[in-house]
Amino acid sequence: MEITRYKNNPVLTANDVSFCVNSIFNAGAVKIENEYLLLCRVEMPNGRSSLLTARGADGKSFKPELKPLLTPEQHGPCKEFVEWGVEDPRITPLEGKYYITYTGYSKYKPLVMLAETDNFRDVNILGPITVPSNKDAAIFPEKIGGYYWKIDRPTAEERHDMWISRSPDLLHWGHFRVLQEPESGSWEQDKIGLSSQPVKTDEGWLMLYHGVRGFGISSIYKLGVMLLDPEKPWKVIGKSRYPILSPQLDYERVGDVCNVVFSCGWIFENDGEVKIYYSGADTNICLATTTVDDLLARCRDK
Ligand code: BMA
């Protein structure tokens, strides 16, 4: 059975934005004290994306700010790597700050950018933390074994595996290892990539991922969940056998890219509920809910 969609989906569409955008989708998510914050990708009329903050008090309704938090233009010396847009942010709370990993898109192909913020009003852009081609990255929310860790998806030579690496300072990365390959002959056989930032649970690091399979002339994007060893995060110790969410409703099937559910973030509530923010058809922002217990049980269903 799939996780529960919010009955009033979508929670945000282009009509909710006060300036002209083609679409709003693929939002990073974080709860700061009692405020829910989404950092949303907005595709501007010229087809290039910026990142826009939206805030809300209940996790179900959001008000977008009047202007983007991060645009390609404000990237100074890194501008050439993001000239075609900034996309798909993931947010990790770490050592009292929020680290945003996002895709910089340009003629050089996608790469992973890192920025830090205290409050989502001012951002400090730290620069690229991969070479192209790479995307779908997030940092772990604490050091493990004395290092920072990140997951990403290099796409060299047309392979689409998830990788993990470590760093002493968040800027210099090494000890690269393959974390997970797509499972042949299944719903994720063409490619997989990290979706949400990893979150610590009693059983290990939980994270969402997306899996893609081509059908006829198009592809279907679905969501799954994975569990990583608490001390050895390069070891996958559990993985959902079936997708936890797949495109079924009109707002997931029809849009700029049809048959897509894609997530960049989730929020863990104190009572065990998990709010998963996802986008349907690269065109809106939606909410689905489940619990930590349910996600852990799915990871045991090998
Ligand atoms: C991925 C990314 C996402 C997008 C998804 C589905 O490769 O480009 O931004 O949501 O494809 O189109």
XYZ file of C-alpha atoms and ligand atoms in Angstrom, residues 25-26 41 87-88 135-136 153 191 210 221 257 260 262 279 282, ligand 1:
28
model
C 8.198 22.085 -7.779
C 10.939 19.948 -6.155
C 12.364 25.389 -7.374
C 17.456 23.378 -9.135
C 16.263 20.706 -6.710
C 23.190 15.840 -9.047
C 20.746 14.528 -6.413
C 24.741 10.673 -8.272
C 18.346 5.111 -12.728
C 13.686 8.004 -6.683
C 9.484 8.270 -11.691
C 6.996 15.995 -17.381
C 6.588 11.834 -12.214
C 9.806 13.437 -7.241
C 6.030 17.137 -6.860
C 7.349 18.556 -12.382
C 15.340 14.599 -12.771
C 15.571 16.033 -12.354
C 14.361 16.565 -11.612
C 13.055 16.217 -12.279
C 13.024 14.749 -12.687
C 11.757 14.353 -13.422
O 16.393 14.147 -13.567
O 15.819 16.803 -13.481
O 14.467 17.961 -11.546
O 12.013 16.452 -11.376
O 14.155 14.474 -13.476
O 11.611 15.063 -14.617
